């Protein structure tokens, strides 16, 4: 390395003081911005009294009441009836009984969470499967009006969902797809597929076509070459795309609200309906929110490197 | 379906004819197996195109048709009547609609302005690559990965005048009683409440795109500026800002489109209230479509909003391309 290059680099390197100050500001922002999340997480472990305490309680005795309330429905009983009961068999029975209540049954939250999983993973699988095929098609073959088709695929993402919500609602009602897992899966697949095609095309473009050509010279068909030479190399891209699709389907609210009412309803429209005795049950809301956010937080940490490409359709390259 | 059944036999045939294949070009070989590259391409692409036609284009055409009728989705028995442009006339001459559009414009402009300032600032700071910057960047990114509806809902808890942590912190620093104001119950404050939550949620997005812009600037430009003894300010205004501008404009475009159709976060935070202080166009649209069941009318409204977004986005992209070419 020449001396000139060396000196230029030291000129561009921020001074220790600049670094220290920048770090301090960024950390300050990160800490302040984290307060809402930390607070809602803490609320999940509060008692209903602590959750609406004034001034707000930063230190409190943790309780699992919020989580128990989230997963159960309870009925209030008279003290005489409570006294006549045999001793509680489980810790959550005992916890509920301290409030003069007995557990009546499971709450719908578990089912809603499972619906979110079914719809989320179902639509992600479909979007990634169809998206990989289409991306490979666009990446490797001469397709007439290719650019127009790619733009068409992208433009569907720009369309306000509310513009097509009414006809989709009518269409689903006519086809019997309202309030079904399949209905939501098809819809979320359609929303996700534009992202999947654009992202995956970027990833597949970077795999040299020589690999498949070599495989085809060895006598394999296009399909075999695609499966053996392209798919294994595109695995990271496929995984990143899948997580983006999953995050969208996991978080979607408007269509879930409009197209489902009971059997297929996902978790986001359900969380605002959690109501306890005498008003909103904030610890249960906190618990539900925490459980709902947890997978996304984990994915975000895993996904860090691919985030940029995902949110810009790969239009911005590092 | 017939195409799909063709795949398996041709794959099998390829195995048995391998020696013969190696004498010809692989592309011609593939064609000999009955399935040309072009038909494979269509086989791969068509499911995606068909799905998008069924779930996007067909409903859009249907919505355009409905916008010229007085159809009500809760009364399927009543015959659909073609009423021409009457829905559009009614919307464009309604003062309420202009009010909702004003609320929407306020929300879009102020939340994006805040996000640009904060996001660009944060990106500049993170680009100094202090120790541990990657970890803190990830922490900052979290809000934008969450469900807007759930975010909107738990902020109603943070905004509570009595027990909400937001009022307590603001009260503490501003030296006023925490329960003396309410962010989402006050006509004057609630528009700012949705701006605030949106900024909290989406600043990381703008930051991330700005960071990509900053990282795309080659070092040698700054090195040349150093040799010319350009001051830090001049370097910032004449190198950093112009180079990041296209990225920043892209972020603004994506955010503006998203915020214009914003629905979920605000519904759970204020549901348009108090009064119509936070009644965004999209919230009113949902109300007309699925509470008042004025299907034809709300279809017309949806088309108007759609055309507005598309038109504005197209003009903006032309402008963006000009900036890029400079």
XYZ file of C-alpha atoms in Angstrom, chain B residues 4-205:
202
model
C -47.469 -30.114 -16.126
C -48.093 -33.752 -17.036
C -45.696 -33.427 -19.967
C -42.781 -32.677 -17.672
C -42.346 -36.045 -16.074
C -42.066 -38.181 -19.260
C -39.672 -35.773 -20.946
C -37.449 -35.898 -17.867
C -37.404 -39.684 -18.077
C -36.620 -39.702 -21.764
C -33.657 -37.412 -21.207
C -32.029 -39.967 -18.954
C -32.131 -42.763 -21.530
C -30.970 -40.620 -24.428
C -27.998 -39.102 -22.665
C -25.246 -40.284 -25.087
C -27.047 -38.887 -28.102
C -27.614 -35.577 -26.311
C -23.966 -34.855 -25.678
C -23.293 -34.730 -29.426
C -25.698 -31.825 -29.963
C -25.892 -28.394 -28.376
C -27.649 -28.509 -24.995
C -30.240 -25.970 -26.067
C -31.187 -27.927 -29.175
C -31.156 -31.042 -27.032
C -33.714 -29.559 -24.700
C -35.889 -28.644 -27.646
C -35.746 -32.181 -28.958
C -37.320 -33.393 -25.756
C -40.581 -31.812 -26.745
C -40.466 -28.863 -24.399
C -38.807 -25.779 -25.825
C -37.093 -23.199 -23.659
C -39.875 -20.808 -24.486
C -42.585 -23.130 -23.217
C -40.560 -23.839 -20.081
C -40.273 -20.109 -19.514
C -44.021 -19.663 -19.851
C -44.628 -22.662 -17.636
C -42.518 -21.013 -14.954
C -43.935 -17.525 -15.302
C -47.605 -18.033 -16.070
C -48.819 -19.115 -12.573
C -47.565 -15.801 -11.162
C -49.114 -13.757 -13.951
C -52.423 -15.615 -13.699
C -52.584 -15.164 -9.932
C -51.924 -11.429 -10.233
C -54.527 -11.085 -12.968
C -57.094 -12.885 -10.803
C -56.390 -11.089 -7.522
C -55.391 -7.639 -8.771
C -56.484 -6.811 -12.290
C -59.845 -8.544 -12.371
C -60.963 -6.939 -9.063
C -59.682 -3.573 -10.249
C -61.781 -3.765 -13.416
C -64.721 -4.881 -11.305
C -64.198 -1.908 -8.979
C -64.214 0.447 -11.973
C -67.514 -1.070 -13.108
C -69.030 -0.852 -9.600
C -68.013 2.799 -9.320
C -70.605 3.640 -12.000
C -73.428 1.887 -10.143
C -75.445 2.353 -6.983
C -74.732 -1.220 -5.851
C -74.824 -2.044 -2.121
C -72.999 -5.222 -1.104
C -75.275 -5.815 1.900
C -78.328 -5.937 -0.397
C -77.434 -8.500 -3.053
C -81.081 -8.931 -4.081
C -81.551 -5.350 -5.308
C -80.805 -5.063 -9.047
C -77.642 -3.118 -9.895
C -78.393 0.219 -11.519
C -75.962 2.068 -13.777
C -75.834 5.688 -12.610
C -72.957 7.018 -14.705
C -70.668 9.554 -13.095
C -72.983 10.436 -10.221
C -70.769 8.790 -7.566
C -67.750 10.733 -8.785
C -69.730 13.979 -8.828
C -70.912 13.388 -5.301
C -67.405 12.672 -3.991
C -65.671 15.558 -5.726
C -68.306 18.055 -4.558
C -68.393 16.797 -0.968
C -66.727 19.080 1.544
C -66.193 16.222 3.979
C -64.023 14.380 1.473
C -61.770 17.418 1.054
C -61.495 17.504 4.837
C -60.368 13.873 4.942
C -57.889 14.540 2.169
C -56.549 17.482 4.157
C -56.091 15.272 7.208
C -54.334 12.729 4.982
C -52.075 15.385 3.462
C -51.151 16.711 6.904
C -50.317 13.209 8.038
C -48.273 12.343 4.941
C -46.322 15.619 4.793
C -45.434 15.960 8.457
C -44.657 12.328 9.164
C -42.429 12.066 6.089
C -40.662 15.353 6.870
C -39.862 14.120 10.377
C -38.763 10.721 9.100
C -36.465 12.277 6.508
C -34.778 14.555 9.041
C -34.380 11.858 11.694
C -33.604 9.049 9.273
C -30.986 10.955 7.308
C -29.419 12.250 10.535
C -29.231 8.782 12.029
C -27.769 7.367 8.816
C -25.023 10.012 8.836
C -24.177 9.150 12.435
C -24.244 5.381 11.897
C -22.036 5.823 8.830
C -19.255 7.005 11.185
C -18.936 3.325 12.039
C -18.495 3.684 15.763
C -17.963 0.531 17.776
C -21.108 -1.566 18.003
C -22.966 0.347 15.262
C -24.360 -2.843 13.713
C -26.021 -3.952 16.957
C -27.624 -0.577 17.624
C -28.792 -0.353 14.022
C -30.669 -3.613 14.516
C -32.297 -2.270 17.678
C -33.432 0.826 15.777
C -34.876 -1.300 12.955
C -37.302 -3.235 15.147
C -40.363 -0.919 15.046
C -40.702 -1.103 11.258
C -40.902 -4.895 11.322
C -43.972 -4.975 13.566
C -47.642 -5.187 12.683
C -48.969 -1.630 12.222
C -52.340 -2.571 13.694
C -50.816 -4.000 16.858
C -48.449 -1.033 17.092
C -51.386 1.378 16.837
C -53.237 -0.460 19.531
C -50.509 -0.653 22.140
C -49.757 3.037 21.651
C -53.279 3.793 22.915
C -52.019 2.348 26.175
C -48.802 4.405 26.117
C -50.875 7.540 25.391
C -53.220 7.124 28.369
C -53.301 10.372 30.342
C -53.310 8.620 33.734
C -51.172 5.534 33.456
C -49.473 5.964 30.074
C -45.713 6.158 30.056
C -45.732 8.720 27.214
C -47.620 11.381 29.162
C -45.499 10.682 32.190
C -42.201 11.176 30.360
C -43.400 14.271 28.478
C -44.912 15.653 31.684
C -41.671 15.040 33.535
C -39.527 16.876 30.982
C -42.018 19.629 30.203
C -42.800 20.231 33.874
C -46.552 19.813 33.445
C -48.981 17.389 35.046
C -48.975 14.110 33.062
C -52.759 13.849 33.189
C -53.272 17.410 31.948
C -53.308 16.389 28.292
C -54.428 13.495 26.143
C -52.798 12.737 22.810
C -55.592 10.756 21.187
C -58.658 12.305 22.825
C -57.851 15.869 21.836
C -58.871 17.280 18.452
C -55.700 19.354 18.227
C -53.265 16.740 19.437
C -54.535 13.542 17.839
C -53.299 14.408 14.307
C -49.857 14.760 15.894
C -50.280 11.477 17.743
C -50.581 9.568 14.463
C -47.636 11.524 13.019
C -45.593 10.621 16.078
C -46.367 6.906 16.005
C -45.785 6.737 12.262
C -42.449 8.507 12.691
C -41.459 6.134 15.477
C -42.324 3.200 13.278
C -40.899 4.260 9.911
C -37.844 6.432 10.635
C -35.719 3.241 10.530
C -36.921 2.634 6.984
